[in-house]
Coordinates of C-alpha atoms in Angstrom, one line a residue:
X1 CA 0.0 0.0 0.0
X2 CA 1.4 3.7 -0.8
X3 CA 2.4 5.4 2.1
X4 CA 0.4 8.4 0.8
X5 CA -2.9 6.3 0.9
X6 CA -4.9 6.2 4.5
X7 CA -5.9 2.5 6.0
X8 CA -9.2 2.7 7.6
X9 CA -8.1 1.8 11.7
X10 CA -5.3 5.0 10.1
X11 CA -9.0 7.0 9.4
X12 CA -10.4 6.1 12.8
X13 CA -7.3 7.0 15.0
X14 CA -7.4 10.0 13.4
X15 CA -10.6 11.1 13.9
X16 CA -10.3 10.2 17.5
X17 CA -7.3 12.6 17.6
X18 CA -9.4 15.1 15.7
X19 CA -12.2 14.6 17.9
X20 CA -10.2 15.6 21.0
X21 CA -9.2 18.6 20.1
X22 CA -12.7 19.7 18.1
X23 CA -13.9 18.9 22.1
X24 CA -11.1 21.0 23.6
X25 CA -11.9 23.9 21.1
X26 CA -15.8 23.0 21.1
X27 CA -15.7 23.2 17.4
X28 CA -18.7 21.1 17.0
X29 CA -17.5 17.6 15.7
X30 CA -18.6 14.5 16.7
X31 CA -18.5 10.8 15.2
X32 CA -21.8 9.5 14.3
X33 CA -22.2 5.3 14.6
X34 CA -24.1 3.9 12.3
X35 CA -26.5 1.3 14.4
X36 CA -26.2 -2.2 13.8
X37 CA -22.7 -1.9 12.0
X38 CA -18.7 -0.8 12.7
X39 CA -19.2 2.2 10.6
X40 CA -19.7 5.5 11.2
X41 CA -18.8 9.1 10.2
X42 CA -17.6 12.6 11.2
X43 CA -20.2 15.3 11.8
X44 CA -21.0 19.0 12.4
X45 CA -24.2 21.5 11.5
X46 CA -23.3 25.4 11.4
X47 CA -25.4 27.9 10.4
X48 CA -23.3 30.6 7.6
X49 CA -24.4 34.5 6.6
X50 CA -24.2 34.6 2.5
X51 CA -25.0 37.4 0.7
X52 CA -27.1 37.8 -2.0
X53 CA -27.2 39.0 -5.4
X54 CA -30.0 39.0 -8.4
X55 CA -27.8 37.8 -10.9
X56 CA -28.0 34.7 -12.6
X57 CA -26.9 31.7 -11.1
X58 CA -23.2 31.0 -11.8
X59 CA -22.9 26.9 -13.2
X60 CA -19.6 24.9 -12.8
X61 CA -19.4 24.8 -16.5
X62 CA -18.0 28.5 -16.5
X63 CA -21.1 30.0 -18.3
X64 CA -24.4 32.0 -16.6
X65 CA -27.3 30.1 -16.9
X66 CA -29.9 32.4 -18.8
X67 CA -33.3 29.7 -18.3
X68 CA -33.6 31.1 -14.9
X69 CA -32.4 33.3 -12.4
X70 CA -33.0 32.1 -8.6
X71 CA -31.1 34.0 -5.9
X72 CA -27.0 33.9 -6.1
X73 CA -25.3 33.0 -3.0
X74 CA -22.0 34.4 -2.3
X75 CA -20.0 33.2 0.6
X76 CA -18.8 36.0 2.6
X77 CA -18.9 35.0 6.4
X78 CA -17.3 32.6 8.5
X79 CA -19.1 29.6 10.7
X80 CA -21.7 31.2 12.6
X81 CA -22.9 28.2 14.9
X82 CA -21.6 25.2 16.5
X83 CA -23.8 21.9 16.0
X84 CA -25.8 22.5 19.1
X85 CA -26.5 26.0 18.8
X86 CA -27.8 24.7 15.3
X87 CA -29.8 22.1 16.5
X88 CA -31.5 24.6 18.8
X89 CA -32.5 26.8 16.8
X90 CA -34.0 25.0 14.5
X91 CA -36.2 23.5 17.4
X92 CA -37.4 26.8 18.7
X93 CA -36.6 29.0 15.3
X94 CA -34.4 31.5 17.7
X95 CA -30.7 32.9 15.9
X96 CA -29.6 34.6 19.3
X97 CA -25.8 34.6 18.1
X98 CA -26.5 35.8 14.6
X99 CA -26.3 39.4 13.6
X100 CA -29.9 41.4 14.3
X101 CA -32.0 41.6 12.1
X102 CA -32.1 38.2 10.5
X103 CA -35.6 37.1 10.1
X104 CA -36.7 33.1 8.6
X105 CA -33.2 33.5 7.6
X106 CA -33.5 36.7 5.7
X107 CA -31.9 40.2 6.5
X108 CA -34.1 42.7 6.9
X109 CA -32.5 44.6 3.8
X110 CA -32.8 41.9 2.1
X111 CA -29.0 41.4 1.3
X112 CA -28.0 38.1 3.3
X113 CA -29.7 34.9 4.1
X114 CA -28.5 32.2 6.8
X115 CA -28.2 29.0 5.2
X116 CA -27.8 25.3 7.3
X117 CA -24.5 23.7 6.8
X118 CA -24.0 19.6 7.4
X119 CA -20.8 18.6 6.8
X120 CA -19.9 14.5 7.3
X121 CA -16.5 13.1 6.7
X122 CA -16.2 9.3 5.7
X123 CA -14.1 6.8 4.9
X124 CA -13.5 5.4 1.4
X125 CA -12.1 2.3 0.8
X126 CA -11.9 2.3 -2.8
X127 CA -9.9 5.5 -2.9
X128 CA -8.2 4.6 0.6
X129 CA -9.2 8.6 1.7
X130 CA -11.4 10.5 3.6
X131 CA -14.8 12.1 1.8
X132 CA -16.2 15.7 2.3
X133 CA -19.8 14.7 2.1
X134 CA -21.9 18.0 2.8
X135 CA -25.4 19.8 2.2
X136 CA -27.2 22.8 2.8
X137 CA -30.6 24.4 3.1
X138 CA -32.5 27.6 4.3
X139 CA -33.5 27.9 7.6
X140 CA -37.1 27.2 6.3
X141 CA -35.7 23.6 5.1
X142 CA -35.4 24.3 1.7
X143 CA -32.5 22.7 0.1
X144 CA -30.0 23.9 -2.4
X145 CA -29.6 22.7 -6.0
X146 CA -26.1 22.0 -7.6
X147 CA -26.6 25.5 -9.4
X148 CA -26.6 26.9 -5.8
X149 CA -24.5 25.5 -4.2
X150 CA -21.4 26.5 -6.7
X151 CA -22.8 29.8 -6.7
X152 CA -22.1 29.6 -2.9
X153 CA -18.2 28.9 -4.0
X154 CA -16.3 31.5 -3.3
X155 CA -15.0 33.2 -6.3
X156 CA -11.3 32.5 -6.1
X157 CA -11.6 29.0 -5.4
X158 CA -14.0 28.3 -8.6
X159 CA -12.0 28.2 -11.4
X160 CA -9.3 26.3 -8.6
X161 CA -11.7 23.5 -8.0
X162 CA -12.2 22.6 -11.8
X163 CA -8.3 23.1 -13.2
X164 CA -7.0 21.7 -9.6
X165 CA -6.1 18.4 -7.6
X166 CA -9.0 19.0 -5.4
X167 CA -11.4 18.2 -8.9
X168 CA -15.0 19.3 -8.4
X169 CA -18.5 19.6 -6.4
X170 CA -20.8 16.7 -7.4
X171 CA -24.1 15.3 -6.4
X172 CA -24.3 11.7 -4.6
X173 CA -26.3 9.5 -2.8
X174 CA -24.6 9.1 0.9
X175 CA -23.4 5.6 1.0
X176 CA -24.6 5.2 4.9
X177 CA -27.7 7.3 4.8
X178 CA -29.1 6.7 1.3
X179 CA -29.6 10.8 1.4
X180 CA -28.6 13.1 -1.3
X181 CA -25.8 14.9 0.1
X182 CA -22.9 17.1 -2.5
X183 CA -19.5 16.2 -2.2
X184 CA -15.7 17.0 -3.2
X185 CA -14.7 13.8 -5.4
X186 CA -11.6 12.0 -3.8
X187 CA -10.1 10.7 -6.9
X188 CA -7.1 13.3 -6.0
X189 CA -6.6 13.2 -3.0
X190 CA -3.9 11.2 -3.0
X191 CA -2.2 13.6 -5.5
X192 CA -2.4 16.9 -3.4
X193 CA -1.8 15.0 0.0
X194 CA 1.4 13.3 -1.3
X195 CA 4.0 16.1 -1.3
X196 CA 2.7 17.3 2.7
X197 CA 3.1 13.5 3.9
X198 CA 6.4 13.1 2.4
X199 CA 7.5 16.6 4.1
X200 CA 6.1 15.7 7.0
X201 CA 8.3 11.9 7.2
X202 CA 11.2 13.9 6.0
X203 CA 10.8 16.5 9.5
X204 CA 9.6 13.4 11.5
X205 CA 7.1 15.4 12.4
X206 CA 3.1 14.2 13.8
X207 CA 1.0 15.2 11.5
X208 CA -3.0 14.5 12.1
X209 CA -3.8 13.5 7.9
X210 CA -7.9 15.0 8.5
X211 CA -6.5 17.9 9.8
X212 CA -4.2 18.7 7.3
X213 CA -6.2 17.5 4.6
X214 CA -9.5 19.2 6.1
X215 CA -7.6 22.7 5.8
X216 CA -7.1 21.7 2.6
X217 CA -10.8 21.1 1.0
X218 CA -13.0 22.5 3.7
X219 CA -12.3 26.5 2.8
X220 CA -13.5 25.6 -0.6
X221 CA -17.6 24.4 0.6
X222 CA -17.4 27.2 3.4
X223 CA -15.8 24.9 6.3
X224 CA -12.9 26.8 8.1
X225 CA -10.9 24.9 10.1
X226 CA -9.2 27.2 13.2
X227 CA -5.8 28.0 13.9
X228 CA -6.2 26.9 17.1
X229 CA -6.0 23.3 16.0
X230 CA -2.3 23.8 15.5
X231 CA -1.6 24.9 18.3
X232 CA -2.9 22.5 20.5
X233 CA -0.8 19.7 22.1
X234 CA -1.7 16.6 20.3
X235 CA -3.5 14.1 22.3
X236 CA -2.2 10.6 23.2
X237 CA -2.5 7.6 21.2
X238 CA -5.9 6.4 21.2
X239 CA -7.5 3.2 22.5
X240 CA -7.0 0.1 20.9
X241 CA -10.4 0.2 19.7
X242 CA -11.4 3.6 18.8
X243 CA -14.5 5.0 17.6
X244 CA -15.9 1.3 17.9
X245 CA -20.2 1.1 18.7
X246 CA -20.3 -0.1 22.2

């Protein structure tokens, strides 16, 4: 097996290590078990300000779609909730840590809407790498279309995620949930991840591969990973059986 390419107990451990310090920073991750099997997944909700714009839609095939023109997202704010705070409010439909103003997830001006962020990270086994599985909605529950979501891309990182390593946004069906969900395809990850692993042997240093690689892809769907992780002491080896349904 390449040395570039991540075993699944390699997946687990670090996820447990990632987990720890997401707890220390209360970032809002947590592993998901799937009942009734060894598999699970990495989650967190947030809730994220975009602005937005009444020009067409932007398409990831670099032209403006002229059959319609629904809302254009822009992403211009940072996480606004952890997954708790998220859950909350959609229970009782209160945004106490948002900006005032926001109402059924629409400024008052009418030049922002909050949108619901859920992020999952798997494990693949045929590309031997973690998956950014994510998808979004308003706060009324109305989900995004592919159109919408890459006109939530930031607009540096578009023409990045179709001439790059990272490759592109598609649509999938979750393969735990059965859901619809968007992802970033990992047929690359490999590729981009191989030059930082090989640095890090050369430094022996201990290098977390979902943190390094979530840095990586997360800023490109609106997830930023903080600072802070870096500068945390890693935490010790994890259990024997990590991450394991009890």
């Amino acid at each position: 097996m390449s040395a570039c390419l991540l075993g699944e107990e390699s997946f687990r451990q670090c996820c447990w290590r990632f987990l720890k310090l997401s707890d220390r920073l209360r970032d809002g991750w947590s592993w998901e078990p799937l009942q009734g099997s060894e598999e699970g997944y990495m989650r967190k909700t947030a809730l994220r300000s975009v602005s937005v714009n009444s020009g067409p839609t932007w398409n990831p095939h670099g032209s403006r779609s002229d059959k319609e023109s629904p809302a254009s997202c822009h992403c211009v704010c940072r996480q606004r909730e952890q997954a708790a705070a998220t859950e909350q409010a959609d229970v009782d439909g209160t945004h106490d840590d948002l900006d005032p103003g926001y109402d059924d997830g629409v400024v008052s001006g009418g030049g922002s809407r909050v949108l619901r962020l859920e992020y999952h990270i798997l494990y693949s086994c045929s590309y031997m790498a973690p998956v950014l599985y994510f998808r979004a909605s308003t706060l009324e529950g109305r989900s995004l279309s592919l159109d919408q979501v890459w006109s939530c891309v930031h607009p540096s990182f578009r023409s990045r995620l179709q001439r790059s390593p990272l490759t592109t946004i598609t649509q999938q069906e979750h393969p735990l949930l059965g859901q619809p969900f968007f992802m970033l395809h990992p047929c690359k990850t490999e590729e981009f991840m191989r030059p930082v692993l090989q640095l890090e042997r050369e430094q022996h240093g201990q290098m977390n591969y979902i943190l390094t690689w979530l840095s990586a892809v997360g800023p490109l769907v609106g997830l930023d990973v903080p600072l802070k992780y870096s500068t945390l002491q890693p935490p010790a080896s994890p259990p024997e059986a990590c991450l394991q349904p009890s």
